[in-house]
Short mmCIF file of C-alpha atoms in Angstrom, two decimals:
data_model
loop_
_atom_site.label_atom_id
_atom_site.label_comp_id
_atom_site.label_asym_id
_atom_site.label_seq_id
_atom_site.Cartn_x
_atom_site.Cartn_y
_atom_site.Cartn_z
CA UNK A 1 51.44 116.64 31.66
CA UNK A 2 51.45 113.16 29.81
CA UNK A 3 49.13 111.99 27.62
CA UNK A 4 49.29 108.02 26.25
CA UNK A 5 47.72 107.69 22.89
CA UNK A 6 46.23 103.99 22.35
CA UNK A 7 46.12 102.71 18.94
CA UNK A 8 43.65 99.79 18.15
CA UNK A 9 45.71 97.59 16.39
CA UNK A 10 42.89 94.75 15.46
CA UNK A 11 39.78 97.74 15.29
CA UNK A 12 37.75 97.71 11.45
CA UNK A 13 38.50 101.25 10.77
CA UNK A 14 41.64 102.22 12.41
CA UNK A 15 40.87 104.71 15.87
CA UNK A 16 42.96 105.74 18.68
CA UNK A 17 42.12 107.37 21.98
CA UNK A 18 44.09 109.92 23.69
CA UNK A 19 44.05 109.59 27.74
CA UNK A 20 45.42 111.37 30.55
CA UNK A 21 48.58 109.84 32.51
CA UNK A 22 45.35 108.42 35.04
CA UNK A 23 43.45 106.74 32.13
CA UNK A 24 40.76 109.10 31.38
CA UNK A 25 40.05 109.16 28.09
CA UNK A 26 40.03 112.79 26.16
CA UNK A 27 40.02 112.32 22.42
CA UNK A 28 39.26 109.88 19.85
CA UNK A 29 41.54 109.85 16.16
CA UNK A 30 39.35 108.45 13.83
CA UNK A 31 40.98 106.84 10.93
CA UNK A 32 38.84 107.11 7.34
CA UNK A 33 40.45 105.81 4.05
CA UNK A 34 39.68 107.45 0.56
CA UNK A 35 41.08 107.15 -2.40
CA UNK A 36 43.12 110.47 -2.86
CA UNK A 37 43.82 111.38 0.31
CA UNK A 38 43.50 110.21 4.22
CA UNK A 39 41.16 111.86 6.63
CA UNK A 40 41.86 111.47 10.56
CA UNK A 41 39.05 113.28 12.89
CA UNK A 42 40.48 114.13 16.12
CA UNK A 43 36.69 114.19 18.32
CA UNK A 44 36.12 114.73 22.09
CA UNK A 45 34.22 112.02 24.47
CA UNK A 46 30.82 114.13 23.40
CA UNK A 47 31.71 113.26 19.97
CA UNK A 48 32.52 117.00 18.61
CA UNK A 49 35.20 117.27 16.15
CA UNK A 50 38.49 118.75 17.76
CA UNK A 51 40.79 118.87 15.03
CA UNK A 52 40.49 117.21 11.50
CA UNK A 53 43.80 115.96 9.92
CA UNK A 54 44.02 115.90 6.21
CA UNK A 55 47.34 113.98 3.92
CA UNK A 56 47.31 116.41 0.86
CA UNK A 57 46.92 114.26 -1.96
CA UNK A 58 49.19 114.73 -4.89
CA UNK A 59 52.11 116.46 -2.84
CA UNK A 60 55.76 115.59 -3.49
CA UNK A 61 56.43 115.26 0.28
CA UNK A 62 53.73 113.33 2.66
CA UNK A 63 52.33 116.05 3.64
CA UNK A 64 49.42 117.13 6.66
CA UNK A 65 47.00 119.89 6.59
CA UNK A 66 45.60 120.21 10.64
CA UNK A 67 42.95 121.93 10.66
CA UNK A 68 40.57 123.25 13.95
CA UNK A 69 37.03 124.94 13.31
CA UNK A 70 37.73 124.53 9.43
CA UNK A 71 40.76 126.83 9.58
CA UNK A 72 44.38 125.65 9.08
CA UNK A 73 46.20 125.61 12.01
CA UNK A 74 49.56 124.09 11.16
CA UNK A 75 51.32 122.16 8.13
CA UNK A 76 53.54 119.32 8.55
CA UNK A 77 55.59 117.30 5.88
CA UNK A 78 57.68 114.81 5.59
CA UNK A 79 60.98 115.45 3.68
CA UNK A 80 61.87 113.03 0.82
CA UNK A 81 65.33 112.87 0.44
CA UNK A 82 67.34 113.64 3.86
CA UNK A 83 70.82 112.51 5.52
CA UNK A 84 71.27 114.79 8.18
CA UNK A 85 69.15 117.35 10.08
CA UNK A 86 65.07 117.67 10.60
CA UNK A 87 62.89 114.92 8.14
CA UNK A 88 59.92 117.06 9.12
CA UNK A 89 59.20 120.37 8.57
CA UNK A 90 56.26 121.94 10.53
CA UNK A 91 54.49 124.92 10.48
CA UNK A 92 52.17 126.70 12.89
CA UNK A 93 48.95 128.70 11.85
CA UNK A 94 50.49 131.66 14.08
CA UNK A 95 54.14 131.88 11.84
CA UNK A 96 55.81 129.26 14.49
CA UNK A 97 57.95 126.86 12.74
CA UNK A 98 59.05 123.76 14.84
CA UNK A 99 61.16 120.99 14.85
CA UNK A 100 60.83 117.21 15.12
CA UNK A 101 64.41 115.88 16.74
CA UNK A 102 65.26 112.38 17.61
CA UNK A 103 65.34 108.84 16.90
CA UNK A 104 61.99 108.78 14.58
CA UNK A 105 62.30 105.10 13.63
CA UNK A 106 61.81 104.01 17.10
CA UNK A 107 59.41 106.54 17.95
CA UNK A 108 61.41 108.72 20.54
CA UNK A 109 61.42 112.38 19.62
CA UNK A 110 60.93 115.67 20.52
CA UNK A 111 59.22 118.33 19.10
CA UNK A 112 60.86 121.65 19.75
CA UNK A 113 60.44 125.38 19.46
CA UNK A 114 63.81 127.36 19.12
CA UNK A 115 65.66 125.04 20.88
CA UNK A 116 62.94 124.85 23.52
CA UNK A 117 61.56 121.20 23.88
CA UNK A 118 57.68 121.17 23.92
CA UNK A 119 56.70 118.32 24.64
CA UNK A 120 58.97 114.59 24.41
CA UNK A 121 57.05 111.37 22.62
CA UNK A 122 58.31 108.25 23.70
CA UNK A 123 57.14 104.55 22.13
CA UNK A 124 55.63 101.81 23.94
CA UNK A 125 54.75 98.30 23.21
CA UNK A 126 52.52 96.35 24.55
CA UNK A 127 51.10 92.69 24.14
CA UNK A 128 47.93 93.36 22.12
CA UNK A 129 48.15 97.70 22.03
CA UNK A 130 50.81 99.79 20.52
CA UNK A 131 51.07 103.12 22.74
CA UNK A 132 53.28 105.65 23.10
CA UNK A 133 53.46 108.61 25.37
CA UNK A 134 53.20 112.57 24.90
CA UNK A 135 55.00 114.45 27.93
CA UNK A 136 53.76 118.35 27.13
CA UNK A 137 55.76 120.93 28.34
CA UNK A 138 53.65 123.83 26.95
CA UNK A 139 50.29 123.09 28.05
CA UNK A 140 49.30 126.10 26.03
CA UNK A 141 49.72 123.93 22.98
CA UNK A 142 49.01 120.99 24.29
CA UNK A 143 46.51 119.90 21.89
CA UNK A 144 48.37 121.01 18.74
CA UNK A 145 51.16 118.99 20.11
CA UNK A 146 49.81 115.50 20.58
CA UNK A 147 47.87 116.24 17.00
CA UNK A 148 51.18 116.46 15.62
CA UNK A 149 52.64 114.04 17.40
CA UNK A 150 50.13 111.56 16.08
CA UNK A 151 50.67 112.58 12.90
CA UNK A 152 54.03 112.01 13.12
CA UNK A 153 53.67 108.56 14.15
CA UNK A 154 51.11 108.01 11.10
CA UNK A 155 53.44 109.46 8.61
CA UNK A 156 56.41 107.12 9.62
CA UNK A 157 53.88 103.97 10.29
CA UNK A 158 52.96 104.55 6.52
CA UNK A 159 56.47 104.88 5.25
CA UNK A 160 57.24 101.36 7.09
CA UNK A 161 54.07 99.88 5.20
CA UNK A 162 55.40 100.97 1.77
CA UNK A 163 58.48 99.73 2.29
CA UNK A 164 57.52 96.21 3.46
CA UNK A 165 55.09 96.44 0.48
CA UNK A 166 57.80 97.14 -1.93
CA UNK A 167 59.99 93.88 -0.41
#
């Protein structure tokens, strides 16, 4: 199934929403700011909390704590200092370790499970939105899959802003 997340490019405090391929909205990424580390809430259209997304503060790799009904469900981080191979090592609360595969820069990657492709993300641009697409393949992990998938696309949107920060 696809899912299209919409970011808010021009909202106050940074949210997404996650649709189906027929525009019905599922999920809302809230985007909170504090000083040692960055909260994302990942809430249904009642408003319960899904998933909550935490950036570890103090970490030497940008690293994500997902977390569903307060217990970790999978760890993500972002490798320094790396030429070849995975730049993102993730880890499922079950043992599970995946990979993230693919041209990362322009958001087209796939996020795979011994060789097995889960689910495909694919970048779109639009005039005044920036989407971009999750096709699941495992709708068994379907929502474990677009969390990571946005977080992902937050980790490498942040390394782009600290770069252009450091011009």
């Amino acid at each position: 199934m696809r899912y299209l997340v919409r970011d808010r490019m021009f909202a106050f405090h940074e949210e997404a929403w996650i649709e189906t391929e027929h525009r019905e909205k599922l999920y809302r990424v809230n985007r909170k700011f504090f000083r040692l580390r960055r909260t994302f809430a990942l809430v249904d259209t009642s408003g319960e909390r899904v998933a909550t997304i935490v950036r570890k503060a103090f970490t030497i790799h940008h690293t994500l704590l997902i977390k569903q009904d307060g217990q970790p469900t999978a760890k993500i981080s972002k490798k320094m200092f790396k030429l070849f191979g995975d730049r993102f090592k993730v880890r499922l609360g079950d043992g599970r370790r995946l990979q993230v595969n693919g041209n990362l820069w322009d958001r087209e990657f796939d996020i795979r499970h011994e060789g097995t492709t889960l689910a495909h993300v694919s970048r779109r641009w639009f005039t005044i939105r920036d989407a971009y697409a999750v096709d699941v393949l495992s709708e068994q992990d379907a929502l474990i899959l677009i969390v990571l998938a946005v977080c992902v696309d937050h980790t490498i949107q942040d390394a782009k802003g600290d770069q252009l920060t450091n011009l």
